[in-house]
mmCIF file of C-alpha atoms in Angstrom:
data_model
loop_
_atom_site.group_PDB
_atom_site.id
_atom_site.type_symbol
_atom_site.label_atom_id
_atom_site.label_comp_id
_atom_site.label_asym_id
_atom_site.label_seq_id
_atom_site.Cartn_x
_atom_site.Cartn_y
_atom_site.Cartn_z
ATOM 1 C CA MET A 524 15.530 -9.640 0.128
ATOM 2 C CA THR A 525 11.864 -9.290 -0.773
ATOM 3 C CA SER A 526 10.306 -12.594 -1.787
ATOM 4 C CA TYR A 527 6.800 -13.823 -2.499
ATOM 5 C CA GLN A 528 4.797 -16.981 -2.103
ATOM 6 C CA THR A 529 2.713 -18.198 -5.022
ATOM 7 C CA PRO A 530 -0.121 -15.677 -5.540
ATOM 8 C CA SER A 531 -3.701 -16.062 -4.417
ATOM 9 C CA VAL A 532 -6.412 -16.052 -7.086
ATOM 10 C CA HIS A 533 -9.511 -13.864 -6.810
ATOM 11 C CA SER A 534 -12.561 -13.053 -8.906
ATOM 12 C CA CYS A 535 -13.361 -9.456 -9.872
ATOM 13 C CA PRO A 536 -16.774 -8.387 -8.503
ATOM 14 C CA GLY A 537 -17.359 -6.349 -11.640
ATOM 15 C CA CYS A 538 -16.701 -8.836 -14.441
ATOM 16 C CA ASP A 539 -15.831 -12.143 -12.714
ATOM 17 C CA ALA A 540 -12.415 -12.185 -14.408
ATOM 18 C CA PHE A 541 -9.719 -13.864 -12.349
ATOM 19 C CA PHE A 542 -6.836 -11.812 -10.997
ATOM 20 C CA LEU A 543 -3.730 -12.557 -8.960
ATOM 21 C CA ARG A 544 -2.721 -11.019 -5.648
ATOM 22 C CA ARG A 545 0.856 -11.129 -4.406
ATOM 23 C CA ARG A 546 1.505 -12.860 -1.088
ATOM 24 C CA LEU A 547 4.527 -11.502 0.701
ATOM 25 C CA ARG A 548 6.953 -14.026 2.211
ATOM 26 C CA SER A 549 9.712 -11.651 3.336
ATOM 27 C CA ALA A 550 10.210 -7.896 2.987
ATOM 28 C CA ASN A 551 13.238 -5.740 2.272
ATOM 29 C CA PHE A 552 13.286 -2.021 3.060
ATOM 30 C CA TYR A 553 16.140 -1.357 0.625
ATOM 31 C CA GLY A 554 15.691 2.032 -1.042
ATOM 32 C CA THR A 555 12.781 3.207 1.095
ATOM 33 C CA GLN A 556 12.504 6.880 2.026
ATOM 34 C CA ASP A 557 11.249 8.242 5.346
ATOM 35 C CA TRP A 558 9.073 11.291 4.727
ATOM 36 C CA SER A 559 7.583 13.393 7.491
ATOM 37 C CA ASP A 560 4.027 12.596 6.318
ATOM 38 C CA ALA A 561 4.859 8.852 6.547
ATOM 39 C CA LYS A 562 3.890 8.099 2.956
ATOM 40 C CA PRO A 563 4.638 4.395 2.305
ATOM 41 C CA THR A 564 7.510 4.056 -0.186
ATOM 42 C CA MET A 565 8.107 0.295 -0.052
ATOM 43 C CA SER A 566 8.090 -1.214 -3.537
ATOM 44 C CA TRP A 567 6.312 -4.324 -2.280
ATOM 45 C CA ARG A 568 3.373 -2.592 -0.609
ATOM 46 C CA GLN A 569 -0.170 -3.526 -1.665
ATOM 47 C CA GLU A 570 -2.773 -0.788 -1.452
ATOM 48 C CA PRO A 571 -6.230 -1.768 -0.168
ATOM 49 C CA LEU A 572 -8.074 -0.193 -3.110
ATOM 50 C CA VAL A 573 -7.377 -1.746 -6.508
ATOM 51 C CA ARG A 574 -8.479 -1.593 -10.149
ATOM 52 C CA CYS A 575 -9.388 -4.556 -12.346
ATOM 53 C CA LYS A 576 -7.319 -4.557 -15.542
ATOM 54 C CA ALA A 577 -10.104 -6.333 -17.430
ATOM 55 C CA CYS A 578 -13.103 -4.087 -16.701
ATOM 56 C CA ALA A 579 -11.583 -1.121 -14.756
ATOM 57 C CA ALA A 580 -13.807 -1.782 -11.718
ATOM 58 C CA LEU A 581 -12.585 -0.267 -8.444
ATOM 59 C CA PHE A 582 -12.964 -2.335 -5.294
ATOM 60 C CA TRP A 583 -11.481 -3.054 -1.878
ATOM 61 C CA LEU A 584 -9.247 -6.114 -1.678
ATOM 62 C CA ASP A 585 -10.447 -6.994 1.818
ATOM 63 C CA ASP A 586 -13.984 -7.384 0.469
ATOM 64 C CA ILE A 587 -12.916 -10.162 -1.911
ATOM 65 C CA GLU A 588 -12.239 -13.720 -0.771
ATOM 66 C CA PRO A 589 -9.659 -15.849 -2.633
ATOM 67 C CA VAL A 590 -10.968 -18.649 -4.839
ATOM 68 C CA GLY A 591 -7.672 -20.523 -4.683
ATOM 69 C CA ILE A 592 -3.887 -20.410 -4.541
ATOM 70 C CA MET A 593 -1.805 -20.641 -7.708
ATOM 71 C CA PRO A 594 0.397 -23.749 -7.426
ATOM 72 C CA GLN A 595 4.144 -23.651 -7.935
ATOM 73 C CA MET A 596 5.104 -24.245 -11.561
ATOM 74 C CA PRO A 597 6.610 -27.754 -11.760
ATOM 75 C CA ARG A 598 9.685 -28.653 -13.771
ATOM 76 C CA ALA A 599 9.127 -29.698 -17.371
ATOM 77 C CA MET A 600 8.653 -33.450 -17.727
ATOM 78 C CA GLY A 601 8.944 -35.652 -20.813
ATOM 79 C CA ARG A 602 6.784 -38.631 -21.781
ATOM 80 C CA ILE A 603 9.366 -41.207 -20.703
ATOM 81 C CA THR A 604 9.722 -39.629 -17.260
ATOM 82 C CA ARG A 605 5.953 -39.526 -16.871
ATOM 83 C CA ALA A 606 5.652 -43.196 -17.775
ATOM 84 C CA TRP A 607 8.452 -44.129 -15.374
ATOM 85 C CA LEU A 608 6.891 -42.193 -12.481
ATOM 86 C CA ARG A 609 3.478 -43.673 -13.229
ATOM 87 C CA TRP A 610 4.996 -47.166 -13.167
ATOM 88 C CA ARG A 611 6.597 -46.384 -9.776
ATOM 89 C CA GLY A 612 3.313 -45.068 -8.369
ATOM 90 C CA ASP A 613 4.389 -41.394 -8.327
ATOM 91 C CA PRO A 614 6.166 -41.726 -4.928
ATOM 92 C CA GLU A 615 6.981 -37.995 -4.559
ATOM 93 C CA GLY A 616 3.745 -36.640 -6.061
ATOM 94 C CA GLN A 617 5.437 -35.178 -9.143
ATOM 95 C CA LEU A 618 2.675 -36.331 -11.494
ATOM 96 C CA GLN A 619 0.088 -34.898 -9.141
ATOM 97 C CA ASP A 620 1.947 -31.558 -9.195
ATOM 98 C CA GLN A 621 1.836 -31.611 -13.000
ATOM 99 C CA GLU A 622 -1.887 -32.331 -12.945
ATOM 100 C CA GLU A 623 -2.608 -29.540 -10.452
ATOM 101 C CA TRP A 624 -0.580 -27.096 -12.535
ATOM 102 C CA SER A 625 -2.411 -28.064 -15.738
ATOM 103 C CA HIS A 626 -5.766 -27.644 -13.994
ATOM 104 C CA ALA A 627 -4.741 -24.229 -12.629
ATOM 105 C CA MET A 628 -3.579 -23.065 -16.057
ATOM 106 C CA ALA A 629 -6.847 -24.186 -17.631
ATOM 107 C CA SER A 630 -8.836 -22.153 -15.093
ATOM 108 C CA TRP A 631 -6.541 -19.246 -14.195
ATOM 109 C CA GLY A 632 -3.902 -19.180 -16.920
ATOM 110 C CA ARG A 633 -5.066 -15.798 -18.264
ATOM 111 C CA ALA A 634 -5.244 -14.134 -14.855
ATOM 112 C CA GLN A 635 -3.210 -10.940 -14.458
ATOM 113 C CA TYR A 636 -1.911 -9.291 -11.327
ATOM 114 C CA ILE A 637 -4.425 -6.762 -10.035
ATOM 115 C CA GLY A 638 -3.922 -3.159 -11.121
ATOM 116 C CA SER A 639 -3.084 -0.198 -8.908
ATOM 117 C CA VAL A 640 -5.254 2.894 -8.512
ATOM 118 C CA SER A 641 -4.465 6.454 -9.542
ATOM 119 C CA PHE A 642 -5.026 9.682 -7.627
ATOM 120 C CA ASP A 643 -8.170 10.324 -9.684
ATOM 121 C CA ASP A 644 -9.481 6.844 -8.854
ATOM 122 C CA VAL A 645 -9.087 7.556 -5.145
ATOM 123 C CA ALA A 646 -10.756 10.964 -5.466
ATOM 124 C CA TYR A 647 -13.644 9.312 -7.353
ATOM 125 C CA VAL A 648 -14.194 6.742 -4.591
ATOM 126 C CA LEU A 649 -13.843 9.397 -1.876
ATOM 127 C CA ALA A 650 -16.583 11.481 -3.514
ATOM 128 C CA ARG A 651 -18.856 8.412 -3.322
ATOM 129 C CA SER A 652 -17.723 7.158 0.066
ATOM 130 C CA LYS A 653 -21.069 7.026 1.878
ATOM 131 C CA GLY A 654 -21.198 3.733 3.742
ATOM 132 C CA VAL A 655 -17.449 3.130 3.500
ATOM 133 C CA ARG A 656 -15.807 1.810 6.662
ATOM 134 C CA ARG A 657 -13.977 4.318 8.828
ATOM 135 C CA ASP A 658 -10.548 2.751 8.229
ATOM 136 C CA GLN A 659 -11.174 2.791 4.480
ATOM 137 C CA LEU A 660 -12.267 6.424 4.592
ATOM 138 C CA LEU A 661 -9.135 7.361 6.527
ATOM 139 C CA TRP A 662 -6.989 5.557 3.957
ATOM 140 C CA LEU A 663 -8.724 7.398 1.078
ATOM 141 C CA ARG A 664 -8.084 10.777 2.675
ATOM 142 C CA ASN A 665 -4.502 9.874 3.559
ATOM 143 C CA ARG A 666 -3.893 8.697 -0.008
ATOM 144 C CA ILE A 667 -5.157 12.055 -1.302
ATOM 145 C CA TRP A 668 -2.953 13.872 1.216
ATOM 146 C CA TRP A 669 0.148 11.876 0.255
ATOM 147 C CA GLY A 670 -0.520 12.410 -3.439
ATOM 148 C CA LEU A 671 -0.822 16.181 -3.072
ATOM 149 C CA ASN A 672 2.343 16.192 -0.949
ATOM 150 C CA ASP A 673 4.315 14.666 -3.823
ATOM 151 C CA ARG A 674 5.118 18.215 -4.923
ATOM 152 C CA TYR A 675 7.611 18.314 -2.044
ATOM 153 C CA ARG A 676 9.305 15.038 -2.960
ATOM 154 C CA SER A 677 11.976 14.043 -5.424
ATOM 155 C CA ARG A 678 13.010 10.791 -7.028
ATOM 156 C CA PHE A 679 16.203 8.950 -6.104
ATOM 157 C CA ASP A 680 18.159 10.856 -8.761
ATOM 158 C CA GLY A 681 17.043 14.201 -7.318
ATOM 159 C CA THR A 682 14.565 15.084 -10.078
ATOM 160 C CA PRO A 683 11.012 16.174 -9.186
ATOM 161 C CA ILE A 684 8.199 13.631 -9.273
ATOM 162 C CA PRO A 685 6.312 14.139 -12.560
ATOM 163 C CA ASP A 686 2.568 14.690 -13.019
ATOM 164 C CA VAL A 687 1.875 15.609 -9.400
ATOM 165 C CA PRO A 688 -1.866 16.145 -8.788
ATOM 166 C CA SER A 689 -3.146 19.410 -7.403
ATOM 167 C CA TRP A 690 -6.216 20.636 -5.567
ATOM 168 C CA PRO A 691 -7.339 24.130 -4.582
ATOM 169 C CA ILE A 692 -5.605 25.115 -1.344
ATOM 170 C CA ALA A 693 -8.934 25.346 0.500
ATOM 171 C CA ALA A 694 -9.900 21.794 -0.519
ATOM 172 C CA GLU A 695 -6.468 20.457 0.391
ATOM 173 C CA ARG A 696 -6.538 22.061 3.839
ATOM 174 C CA SER A 697 -10.111 20.860 4.384
ATOM 175 C CA ASN A 698 -9.035 17.272 3.697
ATOM 176 C CA MET A 699 -6.149 17.627 6.151
ATOM 177 C CA LYS A 700 -8.485 18.962 8.839
ATOM 178 C CA VAL A 701 -10.880 16.044 8.351
ATOM 179 C CA ILE A 702 -7.975 13.597 8.754
ATOM 180 C CA LEU A 703 -6.922 15.453 11.904
ATOM 181 C CA ASP A 704 -10.447 15.222 13.339
ATOM 182 C CA MET A 705 -10.604 11.496 12.571
ATOM 183 C CA LEU A 706 -7.270 10.885 14.271
ATOM 184 C CA GLN A 707 -8.272 12.883 17.343
ATOM 185 C CA ASP A 708 -11.341 10.658 17.699
ATOM 186 C CA SER A 709 -9.240 7.495 17.429
ATOM 187 C CA GLU A 710 -7.308 5.453 19.965
ATOM 188 C CA VAL A 711 -4.148 7.268 21.032
ATOM 189 C CA LYS A 712 -1.075 5.545 19.595
ATOM 190 C CA PRO A 713 2.425 6.819 18.733
ATOM 191 C CA TRP A 714 1.826 6.897 14.960
ATOM 192 C CA ASN A 715 -1.489 8.677 15.542
ATOM 193 C CA LEU A 716 0.104 11.431 17.627
ATOM 194 C CA ILE A 717 2.951 11.838 15.133
ATOM 195 C CA GLN A 718 0.548 12.230 12.226
ATOM 196 C CA GLN A 719 -1.519 14.735 14.179
ATOM 197 C CA GLY A 720 1.652 16.700 14.876
ATOM 198 C CA GLU A 721 2.643 16.598 11.220
ATOM 199 C CA LEU A 722 -0.788 17.756 10.057
ATOM 200 C CA LEU A 723 -0.804 20.599 12.567
ATOM 201 C CA ARG A 724 2.685 21.629 11.429
ATOM 202 C CA LEU A 725 1.705 21.670 7.760
ATOM 203 C CA LEU A 726 -1.423 23.660 8.631
ATOM 204 C CA GLY A 727 0.765 26.222 10.410
ATOM 205 C CA HIS A 728 -0.351 25.428 13.980
ATOM 206 C CA PHE A 729 3.188 25.051 15.267
ATOM 207 C CA ASP A 730 2.591 25.309 19.028
ATOM 208 C CA GLU A 731 -0.175 22.691 18.888
ATOM 209 C CA ALA A 732 2.073 20.485 16.765
ATOM 210 C CA VAL A 733 4.848 20.634 19.361
ATOM 211 C CA VAL A 734 2.405 19.654 22.137
ATOM 212 C CA LYS A 735 1.246 16.583 20.187
ATOM 213 C CA LEU A 736 4.751 15.533 19.241
ATOM 214 C CA ARG A 737 6.074 15.840 22.792
ATOM 215 C CA ALA A 738 3.259 13.533 23.943
ATOM 216 C CA VAL A 739 4.579 10.656 21.801
ATOM 217 C CA PRO A 740 5.679 7.831 24.140
ATOM 218 C CA ALA A 741 9.194 6.478 23.766
ATOM 219 C CA ASP A 742 9.533 3.109 22.049
ATOM 220 C CA GLY A 743 12.979 3.506 20.505
ATOM 221 C CA HIS A 744 11.688 4.796 17.166
ATOM 222 C CA SER A 745 8.534 6.915 17.418
ATOM 223 C CA GLU A 746 10.059 9.556 19.690
ATOM 224 C CA VAL A 747 12.947 9.982 17.221
ATOM 225 C CA ARG A 748 10.562 10.733 14.336
ATOM 226 C CA ALA A 749 8.531 13.015 16.587
ATOM 227 C CA ALA A 750 11.648 14.976 17.587
ATOM 228 C CA LYS A 751 12.623 15.513 13.941
ATOM 229 C CA ILE A 752 9.162 16.823 13.067
ATOM 230 C CA GLU A 753 9.116 18.960 16.224
ATOM 231 C CA LYS A 754 12.345 20.596 15.059
ATOM 232 C CA LEU A 755 10.661 21.472 11.745
ATOM 233 C CA ALA A 756 7.665 22.916 13.603
ATOM 234 C CA LYS A 757 9.908 25.104 15.758
ATOM 235 C CA CYS A 758 11.487 26.478 12.566
ATOM 236 C CA GLY A 759 8.065 27.390 11.156
ATOM 237 C CA ASP A 760 8.489 24.899 8.303
ATOM 238 C CA THR A 761 5.221 23.980 6.529
ATOM 239 C CA LYS A 762 6.588 21.603 3.890
ATOM 240 C CA VAL A 763 6.864 17.822 3.857
ATOM 241 C CA ARG A 764 10.494 16.867 4.439
ATOM 242 C CA MET A 765 12.605 13.739 4.206
ATOM 243 C CA LEU A 766 13.525 12.702 7.739
ATOM 244 C CA SER A 767 16.325 10.321 6.822
ATOM 245 C CA ALA A 768 18.272 9.337 3.733
ATOM 246 C CA PRO A 769 17.114 6.283 1.750
ATOM 247 C CA SER A 770 18.348 2.968 3.142
ATOM 248 C CA TRP A 771 20.715 1.472 0.593
#
């Protein structure tokens, strides 16, 4: 079961409005789908780039420090109970909890959960990405890649995903090649090799894809994904595919 702690509170760098950020306590992978391009499908995921609902500013969550933690909402308390606890010296801190909650509501009561970004938002930031950290740039390009790949996906009921973005083929392939170059210059890890193999497969470089995928070290999971994508490469398949059924 997916559960959350009380959210952290942050201030928007664009308008100073307060917003809330979920803090994951435990995660459930119920209903997730495993696509060959490894697009995250967990409902609880938090993307690193966000949009302020108050002023529409786009910013990176990691660049913003929390100003506080929203306290747990205490149980309602009547006047008689308050007086009784005050007389007893508030032994369990219930009056203090009420006071902290009232103070939080006065300061952060109008705060909303931070908004998610659209494909166009990501493309906008990518076009102005000079000075962006390498990991952020890789995420931007991956997010574009995943979004364009949505044309190969379907929803849980089998219907196509609506309003899928599109780019000219040349621009799409150029983005994929840049991702591939960035991965080849990175530390060699199983996920890195698998993504390189997937990109090469989708670009039609099947022999190179097989070489990358066969180089994936065994860890009980990565080599299984690599073998499934290798099978697609050997068949000359250039579409994103679901590697396993959703976990229900």
